[in-house]
Each structure stands twice: as structure tokens, then as C-alpha cells.
Amino acid sequence: MHPLPEFKIEIIQIEDDKIFLKTNYSWAICLNAEYGGKPQSYYLAKSLLNFRKLKKFFPDYAFPVGEWQIKKTNFQLRPYQEKDVNFLSPQKSVGIFNEMRTGKTPIALTIFQRWKAPNLIIICPSILQAQWQEAIENWLNQPAYLLSYLSLTERQIIYQKFCQEKNWIIIISKDIFKIDSKYFRGLRKKKKPIFCSLIDEAHYLRNYQSQQSKSLYTLKDSEYKMVLTGTPLVNHSSDIFGILKFLQPEIYTSYWKFAEEFFLVRETEIPKASRTFKIKRVLGFKNEKMKQELQQRLNQISVARKQKEVLPWLPLIEQQEIKLLMEKNQQLLYSRWTQKWDKNYPLEFLAKLKTLTLFPPALIHKRKDKRDFLTEEDRKLLKDCQGSKISYLVDFCQANSQQGLLIFSTRTETFLEPLAQALQKTKLKVALLTGKISHQQRIEFISAFQQQKIKILLCNIQSAGLGLNLSRADIAIFADRSYSPADNEQAEARFLPTKESENPKTRLIIDLVCKGTIDEKILNLLKRKKDITKIITANPEYLL
């Protein structure tokens, strides 16, 4: 056994195809390790990639001499992606503003390769961390470490290694980086490392005065910088200032100086008590010349391709699987509950784990029974745990508010209704299509959606799976699937064109999957058109 004193990792055994580790969930996520079926038991494939990954933490460990599997990467840039890379890579501060599904990630990673920067730090929404980790390991065949679940002390030690050593790629959520940014900035001042900073979903920088943005601006002096977002402008053209302040801080120092250069600014005086307050409001561009000037400046440092321009060959239906990391409390409970498996009640056990991946607080309100898994400690953990799927969907709906969105689930009270409340808090207009609504409401909601008066429709798979025309939708998202393949196929058919005259636009179907959970096995079975209920009844231990 070779424990690592600073961290909670221990290499237990290396076999023909696996490296077995004893560690906790936080480190398993950091290393992208798979669950081994027992508490603190995880493993990695015996590959050259994982050898390099562990060598960072175990430099003196005597890894066995022999064949280490080399992961083959067959990825290739599309012609327009190659053009974007060739245009952007000679610069050191760039923006990738291409629309969704045009492949911003491979463009960004290839630019990073061209830059030959020693290290890379990626700051992104927490729900996208796992996708970045897999993309880096698949596309670049390089280790990527996800820090957000580690303790503050553990993160700080890795930051130190990042600033002192080469070939580190670290991924961290924007919320955790807000905590770490001052420490990381102080460390960099001492060590002066050269690295690349990449900010994903950078439209958050439009609120340039927020604490979140200020933490990201501590990286604006990085040697190399990249920002990615398909929606750089959310409400007003002046929103771009927050991104420009990050990419070119020496030019864009003041928001009002920027606004007054390009836009009409109206100043209003408001008397209050004995004082008068002046309030400025930014209107439209001063003139067409200033609009073109700003666009020209952006064109010099960024690309912004439209999907319809570069992907005319896309099929009418495109499938996408998005893997999400569960929130920390979610995962703690999930790991704990898998140890309480009761083979006599497999479907009931499956239902509770499914609720945990969808909307954990729903378990608190369930009626207690003899097989209730919840302890008082569990209830405390669940209290403030919204769940990664609702967090992802709120962000996704805000970023894609102009598209017709269908969100499907088998759960009404324990997912769709809480999701509706979370979306309404962000001022998004939604409607619920479930078995609870009247026939008249059903007709009104469908009509409003088809006329694009409502952009987001939350649908129960069973209630909205038959006899409906929702062809105005651009994207259908499945938070979970019915155990019956036929129900899912009926739901997917709801947003296909029903008339030859309707626009044959590309439509996207997204499955949200919590990484390392029953979601993965359920979806794999459904892809093979298997009935989940029959399989679990016949083989109750299949899911574990």
C-alpha cells in the first residue's frame, strides 16, 4: 500500500486492466475514477493517460513496467473549426461565440495546444465540469483534475503545484473559484507562472460589478485567455463590456467610458429629500458607424458562427447525452444509500434513487415507512440540496430563452413543479402539461406554445406523450425517462413536423444523466429498447 500523506488517495493494487484505489468521492471525481462497488473503493483503467494522472501525486511510486494501454483519439476538426483555430491561435486573448452545437470545446482545446501554454485552468458552471474533464481526456489525451469537491487545503496544495510545475490542467466551478481567487492571485504574484485561463459560459461577466465577475477578473493578467459562450449579448449590446474587460483590460477600463463611446446615454436627475441623484441609462448605438466599429473590434479577437451557416448537413434529429455531477450532498447520500440495497424491494429502491438524482428535497416530504432510508442527518443534507438537474435546466433555459423548449420527466410533483418554481423565479414564462390540468388548460397551453407566446413547456411523459402537436419546439430535454421505451418514443415524436410545409429544421434531443448513477444504466438499457421494469424484476441486483 502506498498512501499519499497530503491527500486521501491510496493505490491498492494494479491488475491487468485496472488500477484500484482507496479514496473518497471527492478524489474519485477529481481523478475521474469509477466506483468499485464498496465504500472508498474506486478504480481507473490501466492506461498511459491514467499513469500520467497518478504520477503527479505519486512521483516515487514504482509503477509496474509493461504495456500501458494507449488511448486512441480519432477526433478531427471540421473545416470551419480549423479556420477558427487558424485565425484565433496567433492571438493571446480570444473569444469563441459560436452558437450551441457548433463545437466550441474542440476549437478551444486545439487553440490551447497551439499556444503550447504549460498549464490550463478552466472555470465553468459546476454542472459542466464533468463534460470538460471528459472532453480534455478524450480530445487531448491529457489528465484533467476536477478540484471543486476537494477541501480548501487540498485545493490550495494543487494550486501550488499548478504554479510550480508543468502539464497541469485543472477544472473548477465558478462558485468555488470565487472562494479561491484571492489565494490563487496571491500565489501567482509570488511564483509568476505562465498559463492559460479559460472561462466557459462567459456571459455571466455581463454583470461586471458582481463578486463572481470580480473573482474572474483576477485572471485578466493571464498570459493566455479564452472565453466561450453562445450568447455573449443577453439583454443589450453593452453586455459585451464584461467580456472585453477580461480579454483586453488595458483598453476597456471603465464601463461608462465604453458606453459613452458607442451608445446614447441618457442622464436623469431624481430628487430625493434634500439630495438629487443622477441616474444614467444606456440606449441604442449612437449611429450605424459606431455599431460597425464595435463589431469590427470584436471580429478582430473572436469568432461568432451561426449553426445554420456551418452545419447545413445536420440530421433532422440530433441526440445528445449530457453528464452532470451531482451536488456534494446529493452524492454523499447516493453513495450511502447504495449500501442499503434491499433486493426484496428493487423497484421501490430504484424509485428512491431516481428521486435523489432528480429533486432530492422531495424525499423529505415522503411518508415514512418501514424501509425509509432517511436519517436525521440525511434530512439536514437534503434541506438545501436543489439537485444538479434543476440547476442545469435553469441555466440552460436562461441561455436559450428564445428557443422552443420541451422538458420531459416522469415526475410531476417531485420534479416538474419544483422546476417550474425555479424557472419562474428567473422571470421565465413556463407552462405545465401534466395530468393535473384541465382539458381546456391543456388546449390553451399547447396553442400558446405553438404560437410562441410560451417558450418553455414542462411535460409529464405519460400525459404529453400521445396525440399532441408540439412541432414548434427546437429542443426536447429528458430529465429522466419512462421505464417503457414505447412511452419515450411517443414523447420524442411530439415535436417532429406533422406537415410537409413546416420548417424541416434540426431538432435536438438531450438526455440529462447524473454521472456514476442509475441514470447511466437506465439510459443504456432504453437505447437497446429494453423494458426496465421487467429486467429489474427478473434480476433485482442488476443496477448495482
XYZ file of C-alpha atoms in Angstrom:
544
model
C 0.000 0.000 0.000
C 1.269 3.479 -0.893
C -0.762 6.230 0.773
C -0.227 9.852 -0.155
C 0.103 11.774 3.144
C -1.187 15.113 1.831
C -4.277 13.620 0.239
C -6.797 10.860 0.808
C -5.598 8.596 -2.020
C -4.077 5.150 -1.780
C -3.039 2.841 -4.615
C -4.202 -0.608 -3.522
C -3.418 -2.830 -6.476
C -2.626 -2.716 -10.193
C -4.047 -5.586 -12.248
C -4.014 -6.367 -15.973
C -6.568 -3.708 -16.916
C -7.328 -1.700 -13.743
C -5.678 0.436 -11.077
C -7.554 0.047 -7.783
C -7.664 2.992 -5.380
C -8.846 3.574 -1.855
C -10.158 7.114 -1.637
C -13.278 9.210 -1.096
C -15.848 10.561 -3.523
C -14.173 13.974 -3.788
C -10.907 12.472 -5.009
C -12.698 9.990 -7.245
C -14.331 12.943 -9.023
C -11.004 14.792 -9.171
C -9.351 11.804 -10.878
C -12.430 10.750 -12.914
C -12.322 7.317 -11.249
C -15.131 4.740 -11.379
C -16.943 3.419 -8.303
C -15.724 -0.052 -7.311
C -18.876 -1.252 -5.522
C -17.628 -0.885 -1.917
C -17.134 2.143 0.359
C -13.993 4.102 -0.633
C -13.322 1.634 -3.454
C -12.627 3.125 -6.902
C -10.634 2.215 -9.978
C -9.056 3.667 -13.113
C -8.404 1.916 -16.388
C -4.777 0.848 -16.761
C -3.899 3.373 -19.449
C -0.990 5.671 -20.187
C -3.325 8.623 -19.522
C -4.128 7.423 -16.003
C -0.496 6.504 -15.356
C 0.418 10.142 -16.067
C -2.515 11.293 -13.957
C -1.395 9.393 -10.864
C 2.301 10.122 -11.420
C 1.571 13.757 -10.492
C 0.631 12.633 -6.985
C 2.862 9.561 -6.674
C 6.156 10.571 -8.353
C 8.144 7.951 -6.383
C 5.694 5.081 -6.745
C 7.140 2.020 -8.527
C 4.542 1.573 -11.245
C 4.922 -1.843 -12.914
C 6.921 -1.993 -16.125
C 4.915 -3.312 -19.052
C 2.231 -2.438 -21.509
C 0.093 0.564 -20.605
C -2.926 0.928 -22.824
C -2.621 3.935 -25.140
C -5.938 5.649 -25.713
C -6.550 6.332 -29.393
C -8.180 9.615 -30.351
C -9.840 9.779 -33.746
C -11.282 13.256 -33.405
C -10.848 15.693 -36.246
C -11.801 19.339 -36.602
C -14.388 20.291 -39.189
C -13.156 22.723 -41.881
C -14.804 25.779 -40.289
C -13.358 24.822 -36.882
C -9.897 24.590 -38.429
C -10.373 28.086 -39.877
C -11.382 29.421 -36.446
C -8.312 27.845 -34.835
C -6.004 29.262 -37.512
C -7.498 32.734 -37.087
C -7.511 32.840 -33.278
C -4.379 30.921 -32.254
C -1.857 33.660 -33.262
C -3.505 35.896 -30.633
C -3.323 35.523 -26.863
C -6.813 36.745 -25.823
C -9.743 35.343 -27.787
C -13.495 34.850 -27.670
C -15.393 31.892 -29.130
C -19.016 32.973 -29.524
C -20.254 30.261 -31.903
C -23.801 29.046 -31.388
C -24.649 25.925 -29.422
C -23.738 22.558 -31.018
C -21.125 24.062 -33.356
C -18.234 22.589 -31.340
C -16.720 25.382 -29.258
C -14.918 22.928 -26.957
C -12.663 21.263 -29.577
C -11.825 24.702 -31.019
C -10.777 25.926 -27.571
C -8.717 22.840 -26.752
C -6.929 22.914 -30.113
C -6.057 26.588 -29.616
C -4.656 25.695 -26.195
C -2.486 23.052 -27.869
C -1.269 25.557 -30.463
C -0.394 28.065 -27.755
C 1.837 25.489 -26.037
C 0.962 27.048 -22.682
C 2.429 24.974 -19.815
C -0.839 24.793 -17.850
C -4.570 25.424 -18.200
C -7.235 26.453 -15.682
C -10.895 26.137 -16.714
C -13.616 27.976 -14.776
C -17.148 26.911 -15.682
C -20.602 26.312 -14.151
C -20.418 23.365 -11.739
C -22.728 21.231 -13.868
C -20.349 21.389 -16.853
C -17.169 20.317 -15.055
C -17.504 16.607 -15.841
C -18.059 17.367 -19.529
C -14.858 19.406 -19.674
C -12.923 16.665 -17.890
C -14.069 14.018 -20.361
C -13.528 16.318 -23.359
C -9.918 17.021 -22.347
C -9.110 13.375 -21.696
C -10.788 12.265 -24.929
C -9.627 15.076 -27.210
C -6.166 15.903 -25.856
C -5.428 12.574 -24.157
C -4.126 14.552 -21.175
C -5.003 14.279 -17.474
C -7.529 16.806 -16.193
C -8.195 17.305 -12.482
C -11.538 18.499 -11.148
C -10.965 20.445 -7.906
C -14.379 21.676 -6.780
C -15.203 18.774 -4.454
C -11.844 18.810 -2.660
C -11.283 20.579 0.644
C -9.852 24.105 0.680
C -6.490 22.793 1.945
C -6.311 20.162 -0.800
C -7.203 22.714 -3.472
C -4.519 25.081 -2.226
C -1.843 22.387 -2.457
C -2.839 21.688 -6.065
C -2.762 25.416 -6.849
C 0.808 25.424 -5.537
C 1.728 22.518 -7.809
C -0.005 24.284 -10.700
C 2.163 27.376 -10.173
C 5.413 25.412 -9.777
C 5.131 22.521 -12.244
C 4.166 21.998 -15.886
C 1.478 19.947 -17.641
C -1.370 20.659 -15.226
C -4.958 21.065 -16.416
C -7.366 21.906 -13.592
C -11.114 22.468 -13.717
C -13.052 24.358 -11.084
C -16.584 25.719 -10.769
C -17.082 29.465 -10.854
C -18.666 29.344 -7.371
C -15.672 27.612 -5.783
C -13.224 29.823 -7.663
C -14.942 32.836 -6.123
C -13.738 31.457 -2.769
C -10.232 30.606 -4.032
C -9.470 33.577 -6.299
C -7.667 35.738 -3.709
C -5.433 32.864 -2.609
C -4.664 31.901 -6.210
C -3.892 35.511 -7.141
C -1.509 35.901 -4.195
C 0.232 32.645 -5.089
C 0.683 33.742 -8.701
C 2.243 37.031 -7.666
C 4.978 35.071 -5.898
C 5.510 32.288 -8.454
C 4.672 34.187 -11.686
C 3.570 31.079 -13.652
C 2.626 31.179 -17.337
C -0.720 29.533 -18.030
C -3.980 29.785 -19.967
C -7.270 30.855 -18.340
C -10.469 29.593 -19.980
C -13.891 30.808 -18.866
C -16.885 28.864 -20.130
C -20.405 30.355 -20.295
C -18.722 33.752 -20.058
C -21.979 35.697 -20.488
C -22.021 35.801 -16.665
C -19.412 38.566 -16.998
C -22.120 40.950 -18.221
C -22.668 41.699 -14.519
C -19.151 43.090 -14.383
C -19.544 44.503 -10.855
C -20.694 41.256 -9.230
C -18.424 39.369 -6.821
C -18.465 36.479 -9.269
C -17.095 38.635 -12.080
C -14.540 40.310 -9.818
C -13.151 36.901 -8.894
C -12.771 36.031 -12.594
C -11.098 39.368 -13.298
C -8.226 38.282 -11.034
C -7.210 36.164 -14.055
C -7.291 39.016 -16.575
C -3.486 39.300 -16.429
C -3.022 35.679 -17.551
C -0.549 35.192 -20.409
C -3.239 33.428 -22.457
C -7.025 33.892 -22.153
C -10.130 32.401 -23.717
C -13.838 32.984 -23.163
C -16.620 30.759 -24.520
C -20.326 31.499 -24.790
C -23.003 31.118 -27.433
C -24.823 34.173 -26.037
C -22.322 36.992 -25.454
C -25.181 39.518 -25.548
C -28.086 38.697 -23.242
C -30.121 41.882 -22.829
C -28.234 44.748 -24.507
C -25.250 45.205 -26.813
C -23.361 46.873 -23.959
C -23.340 43.479 -22.167
C -20.166 42.707 -24.116
C -18.175 45.102 -21.908
C -17.783 42.479 -19.151
C -16.105 40.072 -21.593
C -13.930 42.780 -23.162
C -12.791 43.884 -19.704
C -11.468 40.352 -19.168
C -9.887 39.902 -22.607
C -8.442 43.410 -23.052
C -8.299 45.056 -19.604
C -5.745 47.624 -20.729
C -8.277 49.050 -23.249
C -11.637 48.538 -21.521
C -11.104 50.083 -18.097
C -14.457 51.804 -17.497
C -17.999 50.729 -18.357
C -19.296 54.292 -18.706
C -16.369 55.333 -20.888
C -17.171 52.333 -23.115
C -20.919 53.095 -23.107
C -20.462 56.774 -23.943
C -18.120 55.933 -26.812
C -20.561 53.640 -28.605
C -24.065 54.262 -27.244
C -26.503 57.023 -26.479
C -26.533 57.623 -22.724
C -29.435 59.413 -21.086
C -28.915 61.013 -17.675
C -31.885 61.598 -15.403
C -31.964 63.578 -12.164
C -34.149 62.215 -9.361
C -34.697 64.463 -6.318
C -34.940 62.645 -3.011
C -35.220 64.539 0.292
C -32.528 67.236 0.222
C -30.379 65.466 -2.385
C -30.549 64.900 -6.133
C -29.434 61.593 -7.608
C -28.220 61.243 -11.186
C -29.079 58.016 -12.966
C -27.615 57.047 -16.332
C -29.365 54.798 -18.805
C -27.731 53.241 -21.868
C -29.864 53.339 -25.020
C -29.081 52.195 -28.565
C -25.963 52.762 -30.656
C -25.093 56.387 -31.427
C -25.206 55.619 -35.134
C -24.521 52.864 -37.636
C -20.830 53.812 -37.806
C -20.326 53.126 -34.077
C -22.198 49.827 -34.363
C -19.877 48.739 -37.163
C -16.833 49.961 -35.220
C -17.677 47.793 -32.196
C -18.419 44.814 -34.434
C -15.091 45.291 -36.197
C -13.226 45.303 -32.881
C -14.967 42.076 -31.855
C -14.209 40.476 -35.221
C -10.500 41.031 -34.604
C -10.439 38.880 -31.439
C -13.387 36.484 -31.739
C -15.496 34.220 -33.933
C -19.298 34.011 -33.864
C -20.631 31.400 -36.252
C -24.312 30.594 -36.685
C -25.381 26.967 -36.622
C -27.392 27.177 -39.843
C -24.361 28.592 -41.677
C -21.867 25.861 -40.775
C -23.969 22.769 -40.142
C -26.483 22.531 -43.014
C -25.881 18.785 -43.138
C -27.152 18.093 -39.601
C -29.846 15.400 -39.414
C -33.374 16.459 -38.554
C -32.946 14.857 -35.141
C -29.695 15.029 -33.187
C -29.216 13.117 -29.928
C -27.001 14.397 -27.127
C -26.205 12.998 -23.687
C -25.095 15.496 -21.056
C -23.415 14.089 -17.959
C -23.860 16.119 -14.795
C -22.062 15.899 -11.477
C -24.415 15.651 -8.551
C -24.188 18.248 -5.809
C -21.944 17.173 -2.961
C -24.788 16.370 -0.537
C -26.608 14.509 -3.287
C -23.588 12.302 -3.889
C -22.941 11.672 -0.199
C -26.476 10.354 0.197
C -26.365 8.396 -3.051
C -23.165 6.592 -2.019
C -24.602 5.884 1.424
C -27.917 4.586 0.134
C -26.406 2.153 -2.351
C -25.125 0.271 0.720
C -28.732 -0.165 1.924
C -29.813 -2.122 -1.133
C -32.803 -4.374 -0.443
C -33.199 -6.989 -3.177
C -36.726 -7.764 -1.972
C -37.945 -4.305 -2.977
C -35.853 -3.397 -6.044
C -38.373 -1.117 -7.779
C -39.042 0.864 -4.615
C -35.299 1.239 -4.053
C -34.853 2.305 -7.675
C -37.616 4.917 -7.304
C -35.887 6.494 -4.291
C -32.505 6.649 -6.015
C -34.201 8.179 -9.043
C -35.821 10.841 -6.842
C -32.398 11.583 -5.389
C -30.969 12.262 -8.875
C -33.951 14.447 -9.837
C -35.042 16.600 -6.869
C -33.597 15.419 -3.528
C -35.804 17.545 -1.186
C -38.841 15.568 -2.407
C -37.635 12.666 -0.254
C -38.101 14.712 2.921
C -41.834 15.011 2.326
C -42.432 11.364 1.535
C -44.445 9.378 4.054
C -42.242 7.333 6.377
C -42.433 3.552 6.112
C -40.533 0.552 7.421
C -37.989 0.876 4.639
C -37.458 4.613 4.961
C -33.793 5.328 4.237
C -33.735 8.810 5.735
C -31.919 9.519 8.960
C -31.966 12.899 10.684
C -28.536 13.593 9.211
C -29.910 12.761 5.743
C -32.739 15.248 6.207
C -30.287 18.020 7.079
C -28.231 17.255 3.980
C -31.329 17.294 1.764
C -32.759 20.540 3.076
C -30.716 22.896 0.876
C -29.982 20.475 -1.952
C -31.784 21.592 -5.118
C -30.142 18.976 -7.318
C -27.851 19.325 -10.334
C -30.594 18.737 -12.925
C -32.707 21.682 -11.845
C -29.576 23.870 -11.580
C -28.567 22.891 -15.116
C -32.043 23.459 -16.573
C -32.409 26.904 -15.020
C -29.107 27.995 -16.583
C -29.925 26.298 -19.898
C -33.372 27.902 -20.177
C -31.975 31.351 -19.430
C -29.271 30.952 -22.081
C -31.754 29.577 -24.674
C -34.818 31.625 -23.805
C -35.561 32.431 -27.469
C -35.890 28.776 -28.485
C -38.882 26.496 -28.032
C -38.020 24.118 -25.195
C -39.804 20.934 -24.104
C -38.665 19.439 -20.800
C -39.892 15.904 -20.115
C -39.981 13.903 -16.882
C -41.962 11.044 -15.384
C -42.318 13.040 -12.135
C -44.756 15.917 -11.774
C -44.820 16.823 -8.061
C -41.249 15.734 -7.383
C -39.574 17.390 -10.358
C -41.613 19.363 -12.896
C -43.429 21.523 -10.323
C -40.224 22.420 -8.378
C -38.532 23.143 -11.724
C -41.399 25.444 -12.718
C -40.978 27.378 -9.460
C -37.207 27.704 -10.003
C -37.728 28.970 -13.575
C -40.419 31.439 -12.567
C -38.014 32.994 -10.036
C -35.815 33.961 -13.006
C -38.852 35.648 -14.674
C -39.116 32.965 -17.373
C -42.630 32.175 -18.534
C -43.441 28.452 -18.399
C -46.450 26.161 -18.625
C -47.013 22.673 -17.209
C -48.529 19.903 -19.301
C -49.430 17.220 -16.750
C -52.352 15.063 -15.734
C -53.421 17.675 -13.186
C -54.528 20.341 -15.653
C -57.976 20.549 -17.241
C -58.664 19.745 -20.866
C -59.265 23.439 -21.590
C -55.949 24.473 -19.990
C -54.206 21.777 -21.984
C -55.520 23.201 -25.264
C -54.597 26.768 -24.238
C -51.036 25.847 -23.254
C -50.411 23.898 -26.465
C -51.811 26.737 -28.564
C -49.689 29.319 -26.730
C -46.576 27.193 -27.240
C -47.259 26.644 -30.942
C -47.806 30.397 -31.373
C -44.533 31.023 -29.478
C -46.262 33.011 -26.744
C -44.790 30.492 -24.289
C -41.259 29.258 -24.974
C -40.904 26.605 -22.243
C -43.295 23.704 -21.760
C -42.765 21.236 -18.896
C -44.287 17.887 -19.807
C -45.050 14.705 -17.949
C -44.048 11.912 -20.352
C -47.256 9.952 -19.845
C -49.544 12.993 -20.022
C -47.913 14.617 -23.048
C -46.879 11.514 -24.941
C -49.880 10.975 -27.184
C -51.934 12.936 -29.676
C -50.184 16.307 -29.343
C -48.531 18.536 -31.906
C -45.623 20.454 -30.346
C -43.692 20.912 -33.577
C -42.666 24.486 -32.719
C -40.107 23.091 -30.279
C -36.416 23.327 -31.109
C -35.091 21.218 -28.229
C -36.543 18.397 -26.136
C -34.797 17.638 -22.839
C -35.410 14.444 -20.878
C -34.568 14.893 -17.188
C -35.425 11.210 -16.821
C -37.043 8.543 -18.972
C -40.012 6.257 -18.657
C -39.113 2.622 -17.985
C -41.066 1.759 -21.131
C -39.278 2.505 -24.450
C -42.640 2.999 -26.173
C -43.565 5.905 -23.860
C -40.280 7.636 -24.636
C -40.659 7.193 -28.386
C -44.152 8.709 -28.235
C -42.828 11.699 -26.295
C -39.997 12.261 -28.791
C -42.480 12.155 -31.671
C -44.408 15.125 -30.241
C -42.064 17.740 -31.667
C -41.485 16.332 -35.132
C -43.032 18.245 -38.079
C -46.516 16.993 -38.894
C -46.904 18.850 -42.194
C -44.703 18.994 -45.261
C -44.935 22.789 -45.191
C -43.394 23.040 -41.716
C -39.774 24.098 -41.459
C -37.554 20.967 -41.564
C -35.163 22.454 -39.008
C -32.739 20.393 -36.987
C -34.137 19.378 -33.630
C -32.098 18.354 -30.615
C -32.949 15.696 -28.018
C -30.924 15.932 -24.797
C -30.749 13.341 -22.022
C -29.567 14.596 -18.639
C -27.571 11.899 -16.854
C -26.081 12.110 -13.360
C -22.620 10.626 -13.667
C -21.953 7.414 -11.748
C -25.637 6.692 -11.017
C -28.508 4.501 -12.153
C -29.213 7.108 -14.845
C -26.401 5.675 -16.956
C -27.610 2.072 -16.775
C -31.254 3.014 -17.359
C -30.402 5.028 -20.467
C -28.155 2.270 -21.839
C -30.964 -0.255 -21.456
C -33.508 2.044 -23.088
C -31.195 2.614 -26.052
C -31.394 -1.149 -26.580
C -35.196 -0.847 -26.262
C -35.319 -2.879 -23.056
C -38.177 -2.613 -20.552
C -36.587 -1.588 -17.236
C -39.353 -2.989 -15.029
C -39.039 -6.497 -16.485
C -35.258 -6.532 -16.124
C -35.254 -5.318 -12.507
C -37.991 -7.745 -11.526
C -36.093 -10.676 -13.069
C -32.633 -9.543 -11.878
C -33.056 -7.251 -8.832
C -29.322 -6.629 -8.388
C -28.694 -5.512 -11.983
C -28.498 -1.789 -11.226
C -25.809 -2.243 -8.574
